[in-house]
mmCIF file of N, CA and C in Angstrom:
data_model
loop_
_atom_site.group_PDB
_atom_site.id
_atom_site.type_symbol
_atom_site.label_atom_id
_atom_site.label_comp_id
_atom_site.label_asym_id
_atom_site.label_seq_id
_atom_site.Cartn_x
_atom_site.Cartn_y
_atom_site.Cartn_z
ATOM 1 N N MET A 1 -0.063 -20.547 12.164
ATOM 2 C CA MET A 1 -0.895 -19.368 12.218
ATOM 3 C C MET A 1 -1.407 -19.113 13.749
ATOM 4 N N GLU A 2 -0.932 -17.978 14.264
ATOM 5 C CA GLU A 2 -1.348 -17.614 15.652
ATOM 6 C C GLU A 2 -2.439 -16.482 15.601
ATOM 7 N N SER A 3 -3.025 -16.740 16.870
ATOM 8 C CA SER A 3 -4.360 -15.953 17.206
ATOM 9 C C SER A 3 -4.208 -15.252 18.425
ATOM 10 N N CYS A 4 -4.883 -14.475 18.806
ATOM 11 C CA CYS A 4 -5.157 -13.777 20.235
ATOM 12 C C CYS A 4 -6.487 -13.918 20.648
ATOM 13 N N ARG A 5 -7.053 -13.942 21.948
ATOM 14 C CA ARG A 5 -8.406 -13.950 22.143
ATOM 15 C C ARG A 5 -8.588 -12.456 22.583
ATOM 16 N N ILE A 6 -9.667 -11.923 22.084
ATOM 17 C CA ILE A 6 -10.127 -10.681 22.345
ATOM 18 C C ILE A 6 -11.707 -10.901 22.507
ATOM 19 N N GLY A 7 -12.212 -10.510 23.634
ATOM 20 C CA GLY A 7 -13.697 -10.340 23.788
ATOM 21 C C GLY A 7 -14.245 -11.563 23.663
ATOM 22 N N GLY A 8 -13.632 -12.964 23.869
ATOM 23 C CA GLY A 8 -14.227 -14.102 23.927
ATOM 24 C C GLY A 8 -13.921 -14.769 22.607
ATOM 25 N N GLU A 9 -13.509 -14.037 21.448
ATOM 26 C CA GLU A 9 -13.377 -14.720 19.912
ATOM 27 C C GLU A 9 -11.692 -14.712 19.820
ATOM 28 N N TYR A 10 -11.619 -15.619 18.924
ATOM 29 C CA TYR A 10 -10.053 -15.576 18.485
ATOM 30 C C TYR A 10 -10.208 -14.866 17.180
ATOM 31 N N ILE A 11 -9.324 -14.040 17.045
ATOM 32 C CA ILE A 11 -8.972 -13.284 15.888
ATOM 33 C C ILE A 11 -7.710 -13.516 15.355
ATOM 34 N N ASP A 12 -7.565 -13.882 13.947
ATOM 35 C CA ASP A 12 -6.459 -13.951 13.326
ATOM 36 C C ASP A 12 -5.634 -12.737 13.152
ATOM 37 N N MET A 13 -4.466 -12.701 13.566
ATOM 38 C CA MET A 13 -3.608 -11.347 13.642
ATOM 39 C C MET A 13 -2.588 -11.621 12.528
ATOM 40 N N ASN A 14 -2.654 -12.600 11.947
ATOM 41 C CA ASN A 14 -1.361 -12.968 10.826
ATOM 42 C C ASN A 14 -1.161 -11.792 9.842
ATOM 43 N N ILE A 15 -1.951 -11.151 9.410
ATOM 44 C CA ILE A 15 -1.708 -10.134 8.326
ATOM 45 C C ILE A 15 -0.652 -8.821 8.987
ATOM 46 N N LEU A 16 -1.242 -8.668 10.152
ATOM 47 C CA LEU A 16 -0.477 -7.584 11.127
ATOM 48 C C LEU A 16 0.759 -7.947 11.531
ATOM 49 N N MET A 17 0.858 -9.230 11.963
ATOM 50 C CA MET A 17 2.162 -9.874 12.190
ATOM 51 C C MET A 17 3.139 -9.779 10.980
ATOM 52 N N ARG A 18 2.465 -9.813 9.709
ATOM 53 C CA ARG A 18 3.498 -9.962 8.643
ATOM 54 C C ARG A 18 3.842 -8.526 8.270
ATOM 55 N N VAL A 19 2.795 -7.635 8.391
ATOM 56 C CA VAL A 19 3.114 -6.156 8.413
ATOM 57 C C VAL A 19 4.143 -5.706 9.156
ATOM 58 N N GLU A 20 4.041 -6.051 10.285
ATOM 59 C CA GLU A 20 5.102 -5.588 11.487
ATOM 60 C C GLU A 20 6.479 -6.326 11.163
ATOM 61 N N ASN A 21 6.633 -7.451 10.774
ATOM 62 C CA ASN A 21 7.725 -8.183 10.298
ATOM 63 C C ASN A 21 8.253 -7.415 8.959
ATOM 64 N N PHE A 22 7.533 -6.970 8.047
ATOM 65 C CA PHE A 22 8.072 -6.323 6.897
ATOM 66 C C PHE A 22 8.521 -4.792 7.377
ATOM 67 N N TYR A 23 7.966 -4.210 8.236
ATOM 68 C CA TYR A 23 8.524 -2.967 8.691
ATOM 69 C C TYR A 23 9.925 -2.847 9.421
ATOM 70 N N LYS A 24 10.031 -4.126 10.186
ATOM 71 C CA LYS A 24 11.048 -4.502 10.942
ATOM 72 C C LYS A 24 12.221 -4.661 10.052
ATOM 73 N N GLU A 25 12.087 -5.579 8.860
ATOM 74 C CA GLU A 25 13.282 -5.798 8.020
ATOM 75 C C GLU A 25 13.619 -4.831 7.234
ATOM 76 N N CYS A 26 12.764 -4.040 6.896
ATOM 77 C CA CYS A 26 12.912 -2.585 6.157
ATOM 78 C C CYS A 26 13.592 -1.354 7.131
ATOM 79 N N GLY A 27 13.222 -1.550 8.441
ATOM 80 C CA GLY A 27 13.796 -0.496 9.321
ATOM 81 C C GLY A 27 12.958 0.704 9.468
ATOM 82 N N LEU A 28 11.807 0.546 9.095
ATOM 83 C CA LEU A 28 10.835 1.696 9.005
ATOM 84 C C LEU A 28 9.855 1.691 10.159
ATOM 85 N N ASP A 29 9.284 2.752 10.539
ATOM 86 C CA ASP A 29 8.267 2.905 11.623
ATOM 87 C C ASP A 29 6.913 2.737 11.107
ATOM 88 N N MET A 30 6.494 1.421 11.516
ATOM 89 C CA MET A 30 4.904 1.368 10.898
ATOM 90 C C MET A 30 3.865 2.051 11.612
ATOM 91 N N PHE A 31 3.990 2.421 12.793
ATOM 92 C CA PHE A 31 3.005 3.201 13.395
ATOM 93 C C PHE A 31 2.996 4.668 12.944
ATOM 94 N N LYS A 32 3.957 5.111 12.572
ATOM 95 C CA LYS A 32 4.241 6.627 11.754
ATOM 96 C C LYS A 32 3.427 6.520 10.533
ATOM 97 N N ASP A 33 3.840 5.564 9.712
ATOM 98 C CA ASP A 33 3.255 5.315 8.514
ATOM 99 C C ASP A 33 1.775 5.248 8.346
ATOM 100 N N ILE A 34 1.227 4.168 9.278
ATOM 101 C CA ILE A 34 -0.044 4.084 9.448
ATOM 102 C C ILE A 34 -0.863 5.361 9.724
ATOM 103 N N SER A 35 -0.256 5.931 10.632
ATOM 104 C CA SER A 35 -1.038 7.350 11.054
ATOM 105 C C SER A 35 -1.067 8.006 10.068
ATOM 106 N N ALA A 36 0.182 8.469 9.237
ATOM 107 C CA ALA A 36 0.111 9.386 8.187
ATOM 108 C C ALA A 36 -0.901 8.833 7.217
ATOM 109 N N TYR A 37 -1.137 7.696 6.864
ATOM 110 C CA TYR A 37 -1.756 7.201 5.656
ATOM 111 C C TYR A 37 -3.275 7.273 6.212
ATOM 112 N N MET A 38 -3.691 7.109 7.496
ATOM 113 C CA MET A 38 -4.957 7.342 7.820
ATOM 114 C C MET A 38 -5.482 8.604 7.757
ATOM 115 N N GLY A 39 -4.552 9.511 7.994
ATOM 116 C CA GLY A 39 -4.868 10.780 8.098
ATOM 117 C C GLY A 39 -4.947 11.438 6.839
ATOM 118 N N TYR A 40 -4.033 11.166 5.739
ATOM 119 C CA TYR A 40 -3.904 11.830 4.520
ATOM 120 C C TYR A 40 -3.845 10.963 3.261
ATOM 121 N N GLY A 41 -4.160 9.690 3.527
ATOM 122 C CA GLY A 41 -3.897 8.633 2.408
ATOM 123 C C GLY A 41 -5.152 7.757 2.459
ATOM 124 N N TYR A 42 -4.771 6.511 2.105
ATOM 125 C CA TYR A 42 -5.978 5.573 2.156
ATOM 126 C C TYR A 42 -5.073 4.169 2.889
ATOM 127 N N VAL A 43 -5.943 3.244 3.763
ATOM 128 C CA VAL A 43 -5.543 2.384 4.401
ATOM 129 C C VAL A 43 -6.620 1.405 4.025
ATOM 130 N N HIS A 44 -5.945 0.099 3.536
ATOM 131 C CA HIS A 44 -7.019 -0.922 3.268
ATOM 132 C C HIS A 44 -6.608 -2.375 3.955
ATOM 133 N N LYS A 45 -7.405 -2.893 4.787
ATOM 134 C CA LYS A 45 -6.712 -3.994 5.500
ATOM 135 C C LYS A 45 -7.638 -5.141 5.653
ATOM 136 N N THR A 46 -7.530 -6.274 5.149
ATOM 137 C CA THR A 46 -8.313 -7.338 5.342
ATOM 138 C C THR A 46 -7.409 -8.561 6.170
ATOM 139 N N PRO A 47 -8.106 -9.565 6.406
ATOM 140 C CA PRO A 47 -7.256 -10.707 6.853
ATOM 141 C C PRO A 47 -6.116 -11.227 6.148
ATOM 142 N N GLU A 48 -6.236 -10.953 4.724
ATOM 143 C CA GLU A 48 -5.187 -11.389 3.741
ATOM 144 C C GLU A 48 -4.282 -10.406 2.897
ATOM 145 N N SER A 49 -4.712 -9.303 3.228
ATOM 146 C CA SER A 49 -3.800 -8.052 2.864
ATOM 147 C C SER A 49 -3.981 -6.877 3.470
ATOM 148 N N PHE A 50 -2.814 -5.911 3.367
ATOM 149 C CA PHE A 50 -2.678 -4.457 3.973
ATOM 150 C C PHE A 50 -1.934 -3.495 3.064
ATOM 151 N N ILE A 51 -2.572 -2.453 2.846
ATOM 152 C CA ILE A 51 -2.209 -1.700 1.628
ATOM 153 C C ILE A 51 -2.361 -0.135 2.471
ATOM 154 N N LEU A 52 -1.118 0.757 2.112
ATOM 155 C CA LEU A 52 -1.226 1.896 2.361
ATOM 156 C C LEU A 52 -0.878 2.680 1.103
ATOM 157 N N ALA A 53 -1.684 3.689 0.709
ATOM 158 C CA ALA A 53 -1.712 4.281 -0.475
ATOM 159 C C ALA A 53 -2.031 5.784 -0.614
ATOM 160 N N LYS A 54 -1.722 6.262 -1.743
ATOM 161 C CA LYS A 54 -2.080 7.732 -1.800
ATOM 162 C C LYS A 54 -2.069 8.195 -3.200
ATOM 163 N N THR A 55 -2.561 9.417 -3.527
ATOM 164 C CA THR A 55 -2.476 9.992 -4.739
ATOM 165 C C THR A 55 -1.189 10.895 -5.082
ATOM 166 N N VAL A 56 -0.647 10.771 -6.165
ATOM 167 C CA VAL A 56 0.666 11.706 -6.413
ATOM 168 C C VAL A 56 0.849 11.857 -8.066
ATOM 169 N N ARG A 57 1.734 12.784 -8.139
ATOM 170 C CA ARG A 57 2.108 13.292 -9.398
ATOM 171 C C ARG A 57 3.519 12.511 -9.945
ATOM 172 N N THR A 58 3.382 12.006 -10.991
ATOM 173 C CA THR A 58 4.578 11.412 -11.572
ATOM 174 C C THR A 58 5.469 12.426 -12.086
ATOM 175 N N ASP A 59 5.029 13.483 -12.578
ATOM 176 C CA ASP A 59 5.854 14.539 -13.318
ATOM 177 C C ASP A 59 6.640 15.512 -12.078
ATOM 178 N N LEU A 60 6.562 15.336 -10.944
ATOM 179 C CA LEU A 60 7.269 16.168 -9.798
ATOM 180 C C LEU A 60 8.711 15.440 -9.633
ATOM 181 N N ASP A 61 9.580 16.395 -9.230
ATOM 182 C CA ASP A 61 10.886 15.835 -8.658
ATOM 183 C C ASP A 61 11.009 15.199 -7.367
ATOM 184 N N THR A 62 9.766 15.618 -6.651
ATOM 185 C CA THR A 62 9.792 15.026 -5.359
ATOM 186 C C THR A 62 9.336 13.442 -5.032
ATOM 187 N N HIS A 63 10.103 12.815 -4.528
ATOM 188 C CA HIS A 63 9.732 11.330 -4.121
ATOM 189 C C HIS A 63 8.268 11.159 -3.955
ATOM 190 N N PRO A 64 7.541 9.997 -4.453
ATOM 191 C CA PRO A 64 6.102 9.820 -4.172
ATOM 192 C C PRO A 64 5.950 9.730 -2.492
ATOM 193 N N ALA A 65 6.660 9.138 -1.740
ATOM 194 C CA ALA A 65 6.710 8.927 -0.463
ATOM 195 C C ALA A 65 6.551 10.483 0.286
ATOM 196 N N ASP A 66 7.065 11.387 -0.299
ATOM 197 C CA ASP A 66 6.998 12.871 0.307
ATOM 198 C C ASP A 66 6.101 13.873 -0.379
ATOM 199 N N GLN A 67 5.173 13.237 -1.249
ATOM 200 C CA GLN A 67 4.094 14.095 -1.713
ATOM 201 C C GLN A 67 2.728 13.796 -1.064
ATOM 202 N N TRP A 68 2.271 14.942 -0.430
ATOM 203 C CA TRP A 68 0.959 14.918 0.275
ATOM 204 C C TRP A 68 0.260 16.057 -0.168
ATOM 205 N N GLY A 69 -1.129 15.622 -0.567
ATOM 206 C CA GLY A 69 -1.952 16.691 -0.818
ATOM 207 C C GLY A 69 -1.672 17.412 -2.236
ATOM 208 N N VAL A 70 -1.198 16.478 -3.147
ATOM 209 C CA VAL A 70 -0.906 17.202 -4.402
ATOM 210 C C VAL A 70 -2.168 17.539 -5.084
ATOM 211 N N THR A 71 -2.019 18.599 -6.187
ATOM 212 C CA THR A 71 -3.279 19.121 -6.788
ATOM 213 C C THR A 71 -3.119 18.328 -8.180
ATOM 214 N N GLY A 72 -3.891 17.660 -8.670
ATOM 215 C CA GLY A 72 -4.165 17.118 -10.215
ATOM 216 C C GLY A 72 -3.379 15.866 -10.183
ATOM 217 N N PRO A 73 -3.488 14.979 -9.224
ATOM 218 C CA PRO A 73 -2.716 13.670 -9.196
ATOM 219 C C PRO A 73 -3.007 12.858 -10.478
ATOM 220 N N ASN A 74 -2.014 12.101 -10.872
ATOM 221 C CA ASN A 74 -1.996 11.242 -12.282
ATOM 222 C C ASN A 74 -1.772 9.854 -11.655
ATOM 223 N N ALA A 75 -1.529 9.609 -10.531
ATOM 224 C CA ALA A 75 -0.878 8.232 -10.180
ATOM 225 C C ALA A 75 -1.287 7.790 -8.727
ATOM 226 N N TRP A 76 -1.578 6.555 -8.485
ATOM 227 C CA TRP A 76 -1.709 5.934 -7.142
ATOM 228 C C TRP A 76 -0.175 5.634 -6.595
ATOM 229 N N TYR A 77 0.124 5.947 -5.543
ATOM 230 C CA TYR A 77 1.378 5.401 -5.074
ATOM 231 C C TYR A 77 1.243 4.471 -3.883
ATOM 232 N N VAL A 78 1.520 3.244 -4.010
ATOM 233 C CA VAL A 78 1.232 2.138 -2.984
ATOM 234 C C VAL A 78 2.783 2.213 -2.332
ATOM 235 N N HIS A 79 2.563 2.788 -0.984
ATOM 236 C CA HIS A 79 3.667 2.826 -0.107
ATOM 237 C C HIS A 79 4.006 1.482 0.435
ATOM 238 N N THR A 80 2.849 0.788 1.049
ATOM 239 C CA THR A 80 3.298 -0.459 1.638
ATOM 240 C C THR A 80 2.229 -1.407 1.398
ATOM 241 N N ALA A 81 2.630 -2.586 0.819
ATOM 242 C CA ALA A 81 1.712 -3.693 0.409
ATOM 243 C C ALA A 81 1.980 -5.173 1.066
ATOM 244 N N VAL A 82 1.219 -5.688 1.691
ATOM 245 C CA VAL A 82 1.642 -7.008 2.392
ATOM 246 C C VAL A 82 0.495 -8.004 1.945
ATOM 247 N N GLY A 83 0.740 -9.007 1.477
ATOM 248 C CA GLY A 83 -0.494 -10.032 1.118
ATOM 249 C C GLY A 83 -0.193 -10.752 -0.378
ATOM 250 N N ASP A 84 -0.906 -11.717 -0.564
ATOM 251 C CA ASP A 84 -1.123 -12.275 -1.587
ATOM 252 C C ASP A 84 -1.805 -11.348 -2.690
ATOM 253 N N ASP A 85 -1.274 -11.316 -3.845
ATOM 254 C CA ASP A 85 -2.392 -10.742 -4.959
ATOM 255 C C ASP A 85 -2.738 -9.248 -4.637
ATOM 256 N N TRP A 86 -1.905 -8.514 -3.862
ATOM 257 C CA TRP A 86 -2.330 -7.154 -3.245
ATOM 258 C C TRP A 86 -2.580 -6.313 -4.421
ATOM 259 N N ILE A 87 -1.831 -6.190 -5.538
ATOM 260 C CA ILE A 87 -2.227 -5.116 -6.710
ATOM 261 C C ILE A 87 -3.658 -5.528 -7.239
ATOM 262 N N MET A 88 -4.159 -6.643 -7.248
ATOM 263 C CA MET A 88 -5.356 -6.673 -7.749
ATOM 264 C C MET A 88 -6.433 -6.231 -6.594
ATOM 265 N N ASP A 89 -6.025 -6.673 -5.394
ATOM 266 C CA ASP A 89 -6.876 -6.018 -4.428
ATOM 267 C C ASP A 89 -7.078 -4.592 -4.289
ATOM 268 N N TRP A 90 -6.036 -3.938 -4.493
ATOM 269 C CA TRP A 90 -6.039 -2.427 -4.590
ATOM 270 C C TRP A 90 -6.828 -1.944 -6.132
ATOM 271 N N VAL A 91 -6.634 -2.459 -7.078
ATOM 272 C CA VAL A 91 -7.273 -2.044 -8.247
ATOM 273 C C VAL A 91 -8.887 -2.289 -8.084
ATOM 274 N N ASP A 92 -8.950 -3.379 -7.264
ATOM 275 C CA ASP A 92 -10.580 -3.526 -7.276
ATOM 276 C C ASP A 92 -11.024 -2.467 -6.119
ATOM 277 N N LEU A 93 -10.114 -1.974 -5.195
ATOM 278 C CA LEU A 93 -10.838 -1.290 -4.117
ATOM 279 C C LEU A 93 -10.152 0.232 -4.155
ATOM 280 N N MET A 94 -9.407 0.784 -5.129
ATOM 281 C CA MET A 94 -9.138 2.024 -5.244
ATOM 282 C C MET A 94 -10.418 2.867 -5.349
ATOM 283 N N PRO A 95 -10.468 4.094 -4.672
ATOM 284 C CA PRO A 95 -11.541 4.864 -4.522
ATOM 285 C C PRO A 95 -12.047 5.516 -5.947
ATOM 286 N N PHE A 96 -10.968 5.781 -6.957
ATOM 287 C CA PHE A 96 -11.097 6.301 -8.264
ATOM 288 C C PHE A 96 -9.879 5.870 -8.903
ATOM 289 N N PRO A 97 -9.986 5.668 -10.417
ATOM 290 C CA PRO A 97 -9.022 5.252 -11.003
ATOM 291 C C PRO A 97 -8.073 6.675 -11.346
ATOM 292 N N LEU A 98 -6.497 6.279 -11.522
ATOM 293 C CA LEU A 98 -5.868 7.273 -12.199
ATOM 294 C C LEU A 98 -5.094 6.670 -13.173
ATOM 295 N N GLN A 99 -4.314 7.242 -13.913
ATOM 296 C CA GLN A 99 -3.605 6.713 -14.873
ATOM 297 C C GLN A 99 -2.528 5.637 -14.688
ATOM 298 N N LYS A 100 -2.004 5.933 -13.662
ATOM 299 C CA LYS A 100 -0.973 5.069 -13.528
ATOM 300 C C LYS A 100 -1.061 4.564 -11.942
ATOM 301 N N VAL A 101 -0.174 3.492 -11.410
ATOM 302 C CA VAL A 101 -0.192 2.908 -10.139
ATOM 303 C C VAL A 101 1.448 2.598 -10.014
ATOM 304 N N GLY A 102 2.079 3.089 -8.905
ATOM 305 C CA GLY A 102 3.490 2.760 -8.765
ATOM 306 C C GLY A 102 3.746 2.439 -7.345
ATOM 307 N N TRP A 103 4.936 1.524 -7.184
ATOM 308 C CA TRP A 103 5.285 1.124 -5.982
ATOM 309 C C TRP A 103 6.933 0.826 -6.190
ATOM 310 N N MET A 104 7.540 0.642 -5.112
ATOM 311 C CA MET A 104 8.795 0.126 -5.110
ATOM 312 C C MET A 104 9.078 -0.962 -4.127
ATOM 313 N N ARG A 105 10.211 -1.538 -4.438
ATOM 314 C CA ARG A 105 10.827 -2.865 -3.727
ATOM 315 C C ARG A 105 11.695 -2.607 -2.705
ATOM 316 N N HIS A 106 11.349 -2.194 -1.409
ATOM 317 C CA HIS A 106 12.112 -1.812 -0.334
ATOM 318 C C HIS A 106 13.094 -2.826 -0.309
ATOM 319 N N LEU A 107 12.625 -4.040 0.060
ATOM 320 C CA LEU A 107 13.650 -5.338 0.190
ATOM 321 C C LEU A 107 14.697 -5.438 -0.711
ATOM 322 N N LYS A 108 14.430 -5.051 -1.989
ATOM 323 C CA LYS A 108 15.452 -5.094 -3.113
ATOM 324 C C LYS A 108 16.015 -3.941 -3.376
ATOM 325 N N ASN A 109 15.904 -2.826 -2.667
ATOM 326 C CA ASN A 109 16.395 -1.499 -2.861
ATOM 327 C C ASN A 109 16.188 -0.972 -4.273
ATOM 328 N N ARG A 110 15.096 -1.219 -4.797
ATOM 329 C CA ARG A 110 14.659 -0.620 -6.018
ATOM 330 C C ARG A 110 14.130 0.690 -6.019
ATOM 331 N N PRO A 111 13.988 1.378 -7.174
ATOM 332 C CA PRO A 111 13.225 2.755 -7.105
ATOM 333 C C PRO A 111 11.814 2.564 -7.413
ATOM 334 N N VAL A 112 11.024 3.686 -7.129
ATOM 335 C CA VAL A 112 9.479 3.583 -7.561
ATOM 336 C C VAL A 112 9.456 3.320 -8.948
ATOM 337 N N LYS A 113 8.653 2.363 -9.433
ATOM 338 C CA LYS A 113 8.266 1.995 -10.605
ATOM 339 C C LYS A 113 6.877 2.329 -11.012
ATOM 340 N N PHE A 114 6.402 3.264 -12.082
ATOM 341 C CA PHE A 114 4.943 3.365 -12.158
ATOM 342 C C PHE A 114 4.529 2.343 -13.358
ATOM 343 N N TYR A 115 3.297 2.027 -13.265
ATOM 344 C CA TYR A 115 2.623 1.092 -14.606
ATOM 345 C C TYR A 115 1.399 1.947 -14.735
ATOM 346 N N ASP A 116 1.119 1.497 -16.065
ATOM 347 C CA ASP A 116 -0.478 2.079 -16.711
ATOM 348 C C ASP A 116 -1.233 1.279 -16.137
ATOM 349 N N LEU A 117 -2.287 1.923 -15.519
ATOM 350 C CA LEU A 117 -3.400 1.108 -14.773
ATOM 351 C C LEU A 117 -4.065 0.088 -15.995
ATOM 352 N N GLU A 118 -4.202 0.781 -17.212
ATOM 353 C CA GLU A 118 -4.933 -0.142 -18.285
ATOM 354 C C GLU A 118 -3.905 -1.450 -18.434
ATOM 355 N N THR A 119 -2.830 -1.252 -18.441
ATOM 356 C CA THR A 119 -1.996 -2.466 -18.583
ATOM 357 C C THR A 119 -2.248 -3.421 -17.463
ATOM 358 N N ILE A 120 -2.150 -3.014 -16.202
ATOM 359 C CA ILE A 120 -2.538 -4.106 -15.022
ATOM 360 C C ILE A 120 -3.922 -4.542 -15.289
ATOM 361 N N LEU A 121 -4.871 -3.772 -15.730
ATOM 362 C CA LEU A 121 -6.415 -4.379 -16.047
ATOM 363 C C LEU A 121 -6.358 -5.373 -16.979
ATOM 364 N N ARG A 122 -5.455 -5.148 -18.048
ATOM 365 C CA ARG A 122 -5.564 -6.205 -19.083
ATOM 366 C C ARG A 122 -5.058 -7.587 -18.663
ATOM 367 N N ARG A 123 -4.008 -7.407 -18.006
ATOM 368 C CA ARG A 123 -3.106 -8.679 -17.508
ATOM 369 C C ARG A 123 -4.053 -9.327 -16.282
ATOM 370 N N ARG A 124 -4.916 -8.691 -15.959
ATOM 371 C CA ARG A 124 -5.839 -9.347 -14.831
ATOM 372 C C ARG A 124 -6.670 -10.425 -15.569
ATOM 373 N N LYS A 125 -7.020 -10.036 -16.780
ATOM 374 C CA LYS A 125 -8.103 -10.773 -17.535
ATOM 375 C C LYS A 125 -7.612 -12.242 -18.087
#
């Protein structure tokens, strides 16, 4: 585990290093995504997890990553998630429930898949 010294205190930067490594591996621009989601989506960061998410519609032909400011959203799209048990972190922290939660596996080159929120909540118990 690595740390950096800021203002006389040691702060663990592990999650941000993990996020940076994930973005490098995917060939994506981390700062562009963080800026977009800070302005128009949701950003959640703890020492253990990092999540970028936004509301989308699953009935549109537009890829969820390209949907911004949709009317009548029916799903959460998790664009980036790094950390252990991040989906349960997000379910606990989402500002309001929507019918579905979706994400894609960038590193496995898989399409976005949406899951019913109720199914996720049942599996948690």
